[in-house]
mmCIF file of C-alpha atoms in Angstrom:
data_model
loop_
_atom_site.group_PDB
_atom_site.id
_atom_site.type_symbol
_atom_site.label_atom_id
_atom_site.label_comp_id
_atom_site.label_asym_id
_atom_site.label_seq_id
_atom_site.Cartn_x
_atom_site.Cartn_y
_atom_site.Cartn_z
ATOM 1 C CA MET A 1 -135.839 -48.994 -4.520
ATOM 2 C CA LEU A 2 -136.122 -45.722 -2.162
ATOM 3 C CA LYS A 3 -132.260 -46.369 -1.879
ATOM 4 C CA ALA A 4 -131.949 -46.380 -5.566
ATOM 5 C CA ILE A 5 -134.059 -43.488 -6.222
ATOM 6 C CA LYS A 6 -132.065 -41.404 -3.738
ATOM 7 C CA HIS A 7 -128.850 -42.502 -5.463
ATOM 8 C CA ASN A 8 -130.181 -41.460 -9.019
ATOM 9 C CA ARG A 9 -131.244 -38.219 -7.504
ATOM 10 C CA ARG A 10 -127.921 -37.467 -6.116
ATOM 11 C CA ARG A 11 -126.314 -38.549 -9.447
ATOM 12 C CA PHE A 12 -128.504 -36.385 -11.245
ATOM 13 C CA LEU A 13 -128.041 -33.261 -9.132
ATOM 14 C CA LEU A 14 -124.195 -33.936 -9.181
ATOM 15 C CA THR A 15 -124.240 -34.165 -13.130
ATOM 16 C CA ALA A 16 -126.545 -30.997 -13.346
ATOM 17 C CA ALA A 17 -124.227 -29.135 -11.003
ATOM 18 C CA THR A 18 -121.149 -30.034 -12.933
ATOM 19 C CA SER A 19 -122.611 -28.876 -16.330
ATOM 20 C CA ILE A 20 -123.830 -25.846 -14.740
ATOM 21 C CA PHE A 21 -120.082 -25.134 -13.155
ATOM 22 C CA THR A 22 -118.600 -26.072 -16.658
ATOM 23 C CA GLU A 23 -121.021 -23.789 -18.457
ATOM 24 C CA MET A 24 -120.359 -20.704 -15.920
ATOM 25 C CA ALA A 25 -116.625 -21.357 -16.348
ATOM 26 C CA LEU A 26 -116.678 -21.385 -20.346
ATOM 27 C CA MET A 27 -118.754 -18.257 -19.751
ATOM 28 C CA GLY A 28 -116.308 -16.844 -17.687
ATOM 29 C CA THR A 29 -113.509 -17.565 -19.649
ATOM 30 C CA ALA A 30 -115.186 -15.847 -22.714
ATOM 31 C CA HIS A 31 -116.106 -12.591 -20.832
ATOM 32 C CA ALA A 32 -113.345 -12.436 -18.123
ATOM 33 C CA SER A 33 -111.199 -9.282 -18.549
ATOM 34 C CA PHE A 34 -107.509 -9.535 -19.031
ATOM 35 C CA ASP A 35 -105.253 -8.884 -16.112
ATOM 36 C CA LYS A 36 -103.148 -5.700 -16.343
ATOM 37 C CA PRO A 37 -99.672 -6.671 -18.101
ATOM 38 C CA LYS A 38 -96.270 -6.105 -16.521
ATOM 39 C CA ARG A 39 -93.888 -4.835 -18.326
ATOM 40 C CA SER A 40 -91.522 -7.364 -19.165
ATOM 41 C CA GLU A 41 -88.265 -8.321 -21.180
ATOM 42 C CA PHE A 42 -90.726 -10.459 -23.595
ATOM 43 C CA ARG A 43 -89.569 -9.930 -27.213
ATOM 44 C CA PHE A 44 -91.079 -11.206 -30.548
ATOM 45 C CA THR A 45 -88.582 -14.278 -31.405
ATOM 46 C CA PRO A 46 -88.358 -16.084 -33.339
ATOM 47 C CA ILE A 47 -89.408 -14.348 -36.556
ATOM 48 C CA LYS A 48 -90.755 -16.623 -39.208
ATOM 49 C CA GLN A 49 -90.689 -16.079 -42.734
ATOM 50 C CA ILE A 50 -93.141 -16.972 -45.369
ATOM 51 C CA LYS A 51 -93.597 -16.468 -49.099
ATOM 52 C CA ALA A 52 -96.902 -14.912 -49.564
ATOM 53 C CA GLY A 53 -98.102 -13.137 -52.723
ATOM 54 C CA VAL A 54 -95.354 -10.711 -53.745
ATOM 55 C CA LEU A 55 -93.729 -10.449 -50.642
ATOM 56 C CA ASP A 56 -91.488 -12.821 -48.100
ATOM 57 C CA ILE A 57 -93.320 -11.715 -45.120
ATOM 58 C CA GLY A 58 -91.694 -11.609 -41.405
ATOM 59 C CA TYR A 59 -94.109 -12.679 -38.696
ATOM 60 C CA TYR A 60 -94.275 -13.867 -35.179
ATOM 61 C CA GLU A 61 -96.741 -16.666 -34.192
ATOM 62 C CA ALA A 62 -97.954 -17.884 -30.910
ATOM 63 C CA GLY A 63 -100.605 -20.059 -29.425
ATOM 64 C CA PRO A 64 -101.858 -23.463 -30.514
ATOM 65 C CA SER A 65 -101.955 -24.250 -34.184
ATOM 66 C CA ASP A 66 -105.560 -25.275 -34.055
ATOM 67 C CA GLY A 67 -106.637 -21.989 -32.020
ATOM 68 C CA SER A 68 -108.987 -19.294 -33.259
ATOM 69 C CA PRO A 69 -106.935 -17.281 -35.935
ATOM 70 C CA VAL A 70 -106.090 -13.800 -35.109
ATOM 71 C CA LEU A 71 -104.082 -11.486 -37.466
ATOM 72 C CA LEU A 72 -102.542 -8.223 -35.548
ATOM 73 C CA LEU A 73 -101.714 -5.690 -38.112
ATOM 74 C CA HIS A 74 -99.531 -2.496 -37.089
ATOM 75 C CA GLY A 75 -99.493 0.895 -38.289
ATOM 76 C CA PHE A 76 -97.025 3.901 -39.177
ATOM 77 C CA PRO A 77 -94.649 4.697 -37.742
ATOM 78 C CA TYR A 78 -94.758 1.716 -35.765
ATOM 79 C CA SER A 79 -93.935 -2.014 -35.878
ATOM 80 C CA ILE A 80 -95.129 -5.396 -34.527
ATOM 81 C CA ASP A 81 -94.082 -4.428 -31.122
ATOM 82 C CA SER A 82 -97.272 -2.379 -30.647
ATOM 83 C CA TYR A 83 -98.691 -5.851 -29.774
ATOM 84 C CA ILE A 84 -96.043 -6.951 -27.394
ATOM 85 C CA ASP A 85 -98.608 -7.494 -24.721
ATOM 86 C CA VAL A 86 -101.610 -8.250 -26.633
ATOM 87 C CA ALA A 87 -100.232 -11.132 -28.694
ATOM 88 C CA PRO A 88 -99.206 -13.346 -25.282
ATOM 89 C CA MET A 89 -102.509 -12.448 -23.690
ATOM 90 C CA LEU A 90 -104.422 -13.762 -26.661
ATOM 91 C CA ALA A 91 -102.271 -16.785 -27.120
ATOM 92 C CA ALA A 92 -102.930 -17.722 -23.599
ATOM 93 C CA ARG A 93 -106.572 -17.604 -24.165
ATOM 94 C CA GLY A 94 -106.039 -20.306 -26.965
ATOM 95 C CA CYS A 95 -105.973 -18.121 -30.010
ATOM 96 C CA ARG A 96 -103.558 -18.689 -32.758
ATOM 97 C CA VAL A 97 -101.903 -15.279 -32.990
ATOM 98 C CA ILE A 98 -100.039 -14.009 -36.152
ATOM 99 C CA VAL A 99 -98.332 -10.584 -36.099
ATOM 100 C CA PRO A 100 -96.853 -9.726 -39.514
ATOM 101 C CA TYR A 101 -94.406 -6.789 -40.667
ATOM 102 C CA LEU A 102 -96.614 -4.889 -43.036
ATOM 103 C CA ARG A 103 -94.507 -4.287 -46.525
ATOM 104 C CA GLY A 104 -91.719 -2.005 -45.958
ATOM 105 C CA HIS A 105 -91.251 -3.020 -42.487
ATOM 106 C CA GLY A 106 -88.795 -5.260 -40.395
ATOM 107 C CA SER A 107 -88.092 -8.459 -42.105
ATOM 108 C CA THR A 108 -90.550 -8.404 -44.956
ATOM 109 C CA ARG A 109 -89.191 -8.365 -48.275
ATOM 110 C CA PHE A 110 -90.476 -7.947 -51.908
ATOM 111 C CA LEU A 111 -89.616 -11.059 -53.706
ATOM 112 C CA ASP A 112 -88.882 -9.382 -57.063
ATOM 113 C CA SER A 113 -86.901 -6.256 -57.428
ATOM 114 C CA THR A 114 -89.016 -5.106 -60.199
ATOM 115 C CA THR A 115 -92.350 -5.219 -58.113
ATOM 116 C CA PRO A 116 -93.666 -1.753 -57.522
ATOM 117 C CA ARG A 117 -93.246 -0.537 -54.091
ATOM 118 C CA SER A 118 -96.669 0.231 -53.465
ATOM 119 C CA GLY A 119 -98.213 1.864 -50.393
ATOM 120 C CA GLN A 120 -101.715 2.138 -51.567
ATOM 121 C CA GLN A 121 -104.634 0.570 -49.561
ATOM 122 C CA ALA A 122 -105.362 -2.102 -51.763
ATOM 123 C CA ALA A 123 -101.976 -3.370 -51.832
ATOM 124 C CA ILE A 124 -101.805 -3.741 -47.969
ATOM 125 C CA GLY A 125 -105.155 -5.496 -48.014
ATOM 126 C CA VAL A 126 -104.081 -8.037 -50.699
ATOM 127 C CA ASP A 127 -100.931 -8.627 -48.434
ATOM 128 C CA ALA A 128 -102.939 -9.706 -45.555
ATOM 129 C CA ILE A 129 -105.029 -12.243 -47.632
ATOM 130 C CA ALA A 130 -101.978 -13.434 -49.484
ATOM 131 C CA LEU A 131 -100.439 -14.237 -45.855
ATOM 132 C CA MET A 132 -103.651 -16.082 -44.793
ATOM 133 C CA ASP A 133 -103.394 -18.181 -48.041
ATOM 134 C CA ALA A 134 -99.965 -18.890 -47.198
ATOM 135 C CA LEU A 135 -100.656 -19.938 -43.768
ATOM 136 C CA GLN A 136 -103.858 -21.805 -45.060
ATOM 137 C CA LEU A 137 -106.124 -19.810 -42.844
ATOM 138 C CA ASN A 138 -109.384 -19.713 -44.196
ATOM 139 C CA ARG A 139 -110.900 -17.243 -41.727
ATOM 140 C CA ALA A 140 -109.564 -15.214 -38.878
ATOM 141 C CA VAL A 141 -110.173 -12.085 -36.746
ATOM 142 C CA LEU A 142 -108.400 -9.243 -38.146
ATOM 143 C CA ALA A 143 -107.380 -6.471 -35.893
ATOM 144 C CA GLY A 144 -105.395 -3.282 -36.362
ATOM 145 C CA TYR A 145 -104.710 0.437 -36.043
ATOM 146 C CA ASP A 146 -103.658 3.103 -38.568
ATOM 147 C CA TRP A 147 -102.446 1.267 -41.854
ATOM 148 C CA GLY A 148 -102.978 -2.033 -39.803
ATOM 149 C CA GLY A 149 -106.460 -1.180 -39.223
ATOM 150 C CA ARG A 150 -107.060 0.187 -42.948
ATOM 151 C CA ALA A 151 -105.617 -3.186 -44.166
ATOM 152 C CA ALA A 152 -108.271 -4.998 -41.777
ATOM 153 C CA CYS A 153 -110.933 -2.864 -42.938
ATOM 154 C CA VAL A 154 -110.119 -3.785 -46.713
ATOM 155 C CA VAL A 155 -110.152 -7.488 -46.158
ATOM 156 C CA ALA A 156 -113.446 -7.236 -44.018
ATOM 157 C CA ALA A 157 -115.275 -5.211 -46.771
ATOM 158 C CA LEU A 158 -113.726 -6.998 -49.951
ATOM 159 C CA TRP A 159 -113.324 -10.355 -48.483
ATOM 160 C CA PRO A 160 -115.934 -10.760 -45.775
ATOM 161 C CA GLU A 161 -116.067 -14.596 -45.973
ATOM 162 C CA ARG A 162 -112.179 -14.606 -44.857
ATOM 163 C CA CYS A 163 -112.996 -12.393 -41.918
ATOM 164 C CA THR A 164 -114.686 -13.707 -38.724
ATOM 165 C CA GLY A 165 -114.413 -10.432 -36.967
ATOM 166 C CA LEU A 166 -112.930 -7.021 -37.241
ATOM 167 C CA VAL A 167 -111.351 -4.863 -34.643
ATOM 168 C CA SER A 168 -110.357 -1.389 -36.019
ATOM 169 C CA VAL A 169 -109.051 1.721 -34.093
ATOM 170 C CA ASN A 170 -110.643 5.034 -35.476
ATOM 171 C CA SER A 171 -113.645 2.970 -37.030
ATOM 172 C CA TYR A 172 -113.855 2.838 -40.739
ATOM 173 C CA LEU A 173 -110.370 3.282 -42.488
ATOM 174 C CA ILE A 174 -110.876 2.734 -46.060
ATOM 175 C CA GLN A 175 -109.699 5.983 -47.771
ATOM 176 C CA ASP A 176 -111.986 8.180 -49.851
ATOM 177 C CA ILE A 177 -109.274 9.182 -52.262
ATOM 178 C CA ALA A 178 -111.782 11.182 -54.356
ATOM 179 C CA LYS A 179 -112.218 13.549 -51.480
ATOM 180 C CA ALA A 180 -108.699 13.827 -50.499
ATOM 181 C CA GLY A 181 -108.739 17.446 -51.674
ATOM 182 C CA LEU A 182 -111.364 18.534 -49.164
ATOM 183 C CA PRO A 183 -109.832 20.186 -46.082
ATOM 184 C CA LEU A 184 -110.055 19.180 -42.395
ATOM 185 C CA SER A 185 -110.032 21.325 -39.396
ATOM 186 C CA PRO A 186 -106.603 23.133 -39.070
ATOM 187 C CA ALA A 187 -106.309 21.295 -35.615
ATOM 188 C CA ILE A 188 -106.455 18.017 -37.515
ATOM 189 C CA GLU A 189 -104.487 19.254 -40.596
ATOM 190 C CA SER A 190 -101.502 20.381 -38.286
ATOM 191 C CA GLY A 191 -101.306 16.844 -36.987
ATOM 192 C CA ILE A 192 -100.679 15.357 -40.268
ATOM 193 C CA TRP A 193 -98.031 17.552 -41.390
ATOM 194 C CA TYR A 194 -96.041 14.662 -42.228
ATOM 195 C CA GLN A 195 -98.193 13.680 -45.001
ATOM 196 C CA TYR A 196 -97.826 17.004 -46.651
ATOM 197 C CA TYR A 197 -94.181 16.724 -46.125
ATOM 198 C CA PHE A 198 -93.912 13.429 -47.802
ATOM 199 C CA GLN A 199 -95.308 14.827 -50.979
ATOM 200 C CA THR A 200 -92.092 16.671 -51.691
ATOM 201 C CA GLU A 201 -88.543 15.254 -52.477
ATOM 202 C CA ARG A 202 -87.387 17.203 -49.525
ATOM 203 C CA GLY A 203 -89.779 14.892 -47.536
ATOM 204 C CA ARG A 204 -88.523 11.943 -49.167
ATOM 205 C CA ALA A 205 -84.815 12.714 -48.192
ATOM 206 C CA GLY A 206 -86.059 13.697 -44.458
ATOM 207 C CA LEU A 207 -87.728 10.392 -44.157
ATOM 208 C CA THR A 208 -84.636 8.717 -45.406
ATOM 209 C CA ALA A 209 -82.304 10.435 -43.075
ATOM 210 C CA ASN A 210 -84.582 10.866 -40.179
ATOM 211 C CA ARG A 211 -86.816 7.689 -39.665
ATOM 212 C CA ARG A 212 -86.406 7.518 -36.011
ATOM 213 C CA GLU A 213 -86.569 10.956 -35.185
ATOM 214 C CA ILE A 214 -89.796 11.485 -37.177
ATOM 215 C CA ALA A 215 -91.536 8.753 -35.655
ATOM 216 C CA LYS A 216 -90.654 10.059 -32.182
ATOM 217 C CA ILE A 217 -92.208 13.426 -32.999
ATOM 218 C CA LEU A 218 -95.318 11.738 -34.391
ATOM 219 C CA TRP A 219 -95.435 9.437 -31.036
ATOM 220 C CA THR A 220 -95.464 12.250 -29.053
ATOM 221 C CA ARG A 221 -98.209 14.212 -30.646
ATOM 222 C CA ASN A 222 -100.261 10.980 -31.532
ATOM 223 C CA SER A 223 -99.992 9.904 -27.866
ATOM 224 C CA PRO A 224 -99.653 12.795 -25.440
ATOM 225 C CA ASN A 225 -100.499 10.601 -22.477
ATOM 226 C CA TRP A 226 -98.140 7.808 -23.388
ATOM 227 C CA HIS A 227 -94.825 7.605 -21.622
ATOM 228 C CA PHE A 228 -92.757 5.452 -23.986
ATOM 229 C CA ASP A 229 -89.098 5.246 -23.518
ATOM 230 C CA GLU A 230 -85.993 5.469 -25.849
ATOM 231 C CA ALA A 231 -85.565 1.610 -25.672
ATOM 232 C CA MET A 232 -89.107 1.051 -26.719
ATOM 233 C CA LEU A 233 -88.613 3.465 -29.656
ATOM 234 C CA ASP A 234 -85.622 1.657 -30.533
ATOM 235 C CA GLN A 235 -87.202 -1.596 -30.694
ATOM 236 C CA HIS A 236 -89.790 0.006 -33.094
ATOM 237 C CA ALA A 237 -87.432 1.924 -35.223
ATOM 238 C CA SER A 238 -85.368 -1.241 -36.147
ATOM 239 C CA ALA A 239 -88.279 -2.164 -38.338
ATOM 240 C CA PHE A 240 -87.516 1.005 -40.462
ATOM 241 C CA ASP A 241 -84.132 -0.096 -41.548
ATOM 242 C CA ASN A 242 -86.203 -2.034 -44.336
ATOM 243 C CA PRO A 243 -84.636 -1.213 -47.555
ATOM 244 C CA ASP A 244 -88.210 -0.569 -48.989
ATOM 245 C CA TYR A 245 -89.437 1.467 -46.089
ATOM 246 C CA VAL A 246 -89.174 4.727 -47.643
ATOM 247 C CA GLU A 247 -90.362 4.016 -51.306
ATOM 248 C CA VAL A 248 -93.705 2.341 -49.560
ATOM 249 C CA VAL A 249 -94.164 5.029 -47.138
ATOM 250 C CA ILE A 250 -93.892 7.746 -49.667
ATOM 251 C CA HIS A 251 -96.119 6.053 -52.159
ATOM 252 C CA SER A 252 -98.792 5.376 -49.487
ATOM 253 C CA TYR A 253 -99.151 9.222 -48.662
ATOM 254 C CA ARG A 254 -98.853 10.414 -52.127
ATOM 255 C CA HIS A 255 -101.625 7.997 -53.235
ATOM 256 C CA ARG A 256 -103.975 8.946 -50.322
ATOM 257 C CA LEU A 257 -103.845 12.433 -51.240
ATOM 258 C CA GLY A 258 -104.430 11.753 -54.913
ATOM 259 C CA LEU A 259 -101.220 12.959 -55.874
ATOM 260 C CA ALA A 260 -99.536 9.708 -56.989
ATOM 261 C CA ALA A 261 -101.145 7.076 -59.051
ATOM 262 C CA GLY A 262 -102.004 3.521 -58.138
ATOM 263 C CA TYR A 263 -100.471 0.534 -59.890
ATOM 264 C CA PRO A 264 -102.221 -1.521 -62.588
ATOM 265 C CA MET A 265 -102.028 -4.686 -60.496
ATOM 266 C CA TYR A 266 -104.498 -3.094 -57.839
ATOM 267 C CA GLU A 267 -106.707 -0.690 -60.089
ATOM 268 C CA GLU A 268 -109.676 -3.438 -59.983
ATOM 269 C CA LEU A 269 -109.691 -3.362 -56.111
ATOM 270 C CA GLU A 270 -109.152 0.394 -56.041
ATOM 271 C CA GLN A 271 -112.276 0.826 -58.016
ATOM 272 C CA ARG A 272 -114.179 -1.146 -55.399
ATOM 273 C CA LEU A 273 -112.608 0.720 -52.633
ATOM 274 C CA ALA A 274 -113.661 3.968 -54.227
ATOM 275 C CA ALA A 275 -117.307 2.954 -53.820
ATOM 276 C CA GLN A 276 -116.587 2.950 -49.966
ATOM 277 C CA PRO A 277 -117.989 -0.759 -49.603
ATOM 278 C CA THR A 278 -120.022 -1.231 -46.297
ATOM 279 C CA ILE A 279 -118.537 -3.857 -43.806
ATOM 280 C CA THR A 280 -120.847 -6.614 -42.893
ATOM 281 C CA VAL A 281 -118.762 -8.734 -40.426
ATOM 282 C CA PRO A 282 -119.144 -8.388 -36.581
ATOM 283 C CA THR A 283 -116.961 -5.367 -35.555
ATOM 284 C CA ILE A 284 -115.604 -3.600 -32.567
ATOM 285 C CA THR A 285 -114.316 -0.188 -33.106
ATOM 286 C CA LEU A 286 -112.126 1.754 -30.753
ATOM 287 C CA ASP A 287 -111.046 5.174 -30.197
ATOM 288 C CA GLY A 288 -108.538 6.397 -27.942
ATOM 289 C CA ASP A 289 -110.143 9.586 -26.124
ATOM 290 C CA ALA A 290 -106.319 11.201 -26.135
ATOM 291 C CA ASP A 291 -105.561 10.661 -29.521
ATOM 292 C CA GLY A 292 -103.801 13.433 -30.892
ATOM 293 C CA VAL A 293 -104.092 12.729 -34.582
ATOM 294 C CA VAL A 294 -107.540 11.223 -34.862
ATOM 295 C CA PRO A 295 -110.093 12.856 -32.425
ATOM 296 C CA ALA A 296 -112.317 10.270 -30.550
ATOM 297 C CA THR A 297 -115.925 10.161 -31.615
ATOM 298 C CA ASP A 298 -119.111 8.436 -30.476
ATOM 299 C CA GLY A 299 -119.002 6.288 -33.755
ATOM 300 C CA LYS A 300 -122.166 7.896 -35.346
ATOM 301 C CA SER A 301 -120.350 9.324 -38.096
ATOM 302 C CA THR A 302 -119.379 5.912 -39.608
ATOM 303 C CA ALA A 303 -122.363 3.938 -38.490
ATOM 304 C CA ALA A 304 -123.581 3.671 -41.978
ATOM 305 C CA LYS A 305 -120.332 1.781 -43.060
ATOM 306 C CA PHE A 306 -121.065 -1.040 -40.647
ATOM 307 C CA ASN A 307 -124.067 -3.011 -41.807
ATOM 308 C CA GLY A 308 -123.684 -5.916 -39.372
ATOM 309 C CA GLU A 309 -123.301 -6.250 -35.643
ATOM 310 C CA ARG A 310 -121.090 -3.299 -34.450
ATOM 311 C CA GLN A 311 -119.931 -1.843 -31.125
ATOM 312 C CA HIS A 312 -117.983 1.364 -30.616
ATOM 313 C CA ARG A 313 -115.886 2.034 -27.547
ATOM 314 C CA VAL A 314 -114.183 5.004 -26.246
ATOM 315 C CA ILE A 315 -111.070 4.046 -24.239
ATOM 316 C CA PRO A 316 -110.067 6.744 -21.752
ATOM 317 C CA ASN A 317 -106.546 8.236 -21.505
ATOM 318 C CA VAL A 318 -105.231 6.404 -24.669
ATOM 319 C CA GLY A 319 -103.712 7.738 -27.729
ATOM 320 C CA HIS A 320 -103.249 6.516 -31.284
ATOM 321 C CA ASN A 321 -101.133 3.512 -30.373
ATOM 322 C CA LEU A 322 -103.860 1.924 -28.552
ATOM 323 C CA PRO A 323 -102.812 -1.675 -28.697
ATOM 324 C CA GLN A 324 -99.558 -0.869 -26.869
ATOM 325 C CA GLU A 325 -100.943 1.940 -24.752
ATOM 326 C CA ASP A 326 -104.042 -0.001 -23.360
ATOM 327 C CA PRO A 327 -103.256 -3.855 -24.395
ATOM 328 C CA LYS A 328 -106.215 -5.254 -21.913
ATOM 329 C CA ALA A 329 -108.991 -3.089 -23.778
ATOM 330 C CA PHE A 330 -107.508 -4.146 -27.343
ATOM 331 C CA ALA A 331 -107.316 -7.710 -26.511
ATOM 332 C CA THR A 332 -110.631 -7.868 -24.749
ATOM 333 C CA ALA A 333 -112.206 -6.740 -28.047
ATOM 334 C CA VAL A 334 -110.438 -9.231 -30.120
ATOM 335 C CA TRP A 335 -111.169 -12.051 -27.638
ATOM 336 C CA GLU A 336 -114.669 -11.201 -27.730
ATOM 337 C CA LEU A 337 -114.864 -11.755 -31.325
ATOM 338 C CA ALA A 338 -112.555 -14.742 -31.390
ATOM 339 C CA SER A 339 -114.411 -16.500 -28.722
ATOM 340 C CA LYS A 340 -117.716 -16.332 -30.280
ATOM 341 C CA LYS A 341 -116.412 -18.668 -33.090
ATOM 342 C CA ARG A 342 -115.814 -21.511 -30.786
#
């Protein structure tokens, strides 16, 4: 009897220890930080294509098909290569990672030549939902910066049931177009010179002729601590050869300043966005403290826009292209939200 009791006790202790170890391992996986990535020759290939809404969207996919879905959305003037380190990090953790070219970029094309080349905020939000529908993704973590952060915020605000979490660089990015005429500080106004340039036909011609050069100037100011090289710029700039790039970009900046009308197909959504809807999904907002175009904040000025769980983080020595400048910080934020779903 005593021998049996001792055996059962040993088995109980072994089982308990195994359970504790397993739990600690899972917790460790959920919260462990990512290793600092090494610069590699990794490229986003192959690029897949899928018909989604009004577009044939080019996208890169990695990770298991049954993994927690994550959409990584890029900004302007950048491309999916902003996530060249983030995507494999998240895929290695078991996420299903989708990195699409936004409309007007890379291999993404309009299906119909008569479809308006809109760049307004409702359009890029609808594109993200259309892509999720086409890929049969009911829900996903949406993460982005600049245009991509805006698209993610639009989805989180208008379709919260499709969004398990939001990571947004520079906090709440839904444009308040009714207040577009109010001036910002001269220091900030000088950093968005291109938005005024694009209001003119001279700016349209300039963007048409100098896509790469304009991007280089913006990158240099946006991220003063980021030491990108010409090969990296070339990799991004290849996405600007899209035949709709100029029209989409010009309409985006004319619409956001209230100097171009939106298109009727997005009018209802634009009215909802004009009300500046709050975001209720779990959110992590990130600011780069060396962002040369949008100064870092403590997050308090946008706190009222987030009615759910929200964390705000300031990432040191990082500029506007935060996912590429500090992929570890960005991937960690995405993983924290994606792993909660499991």
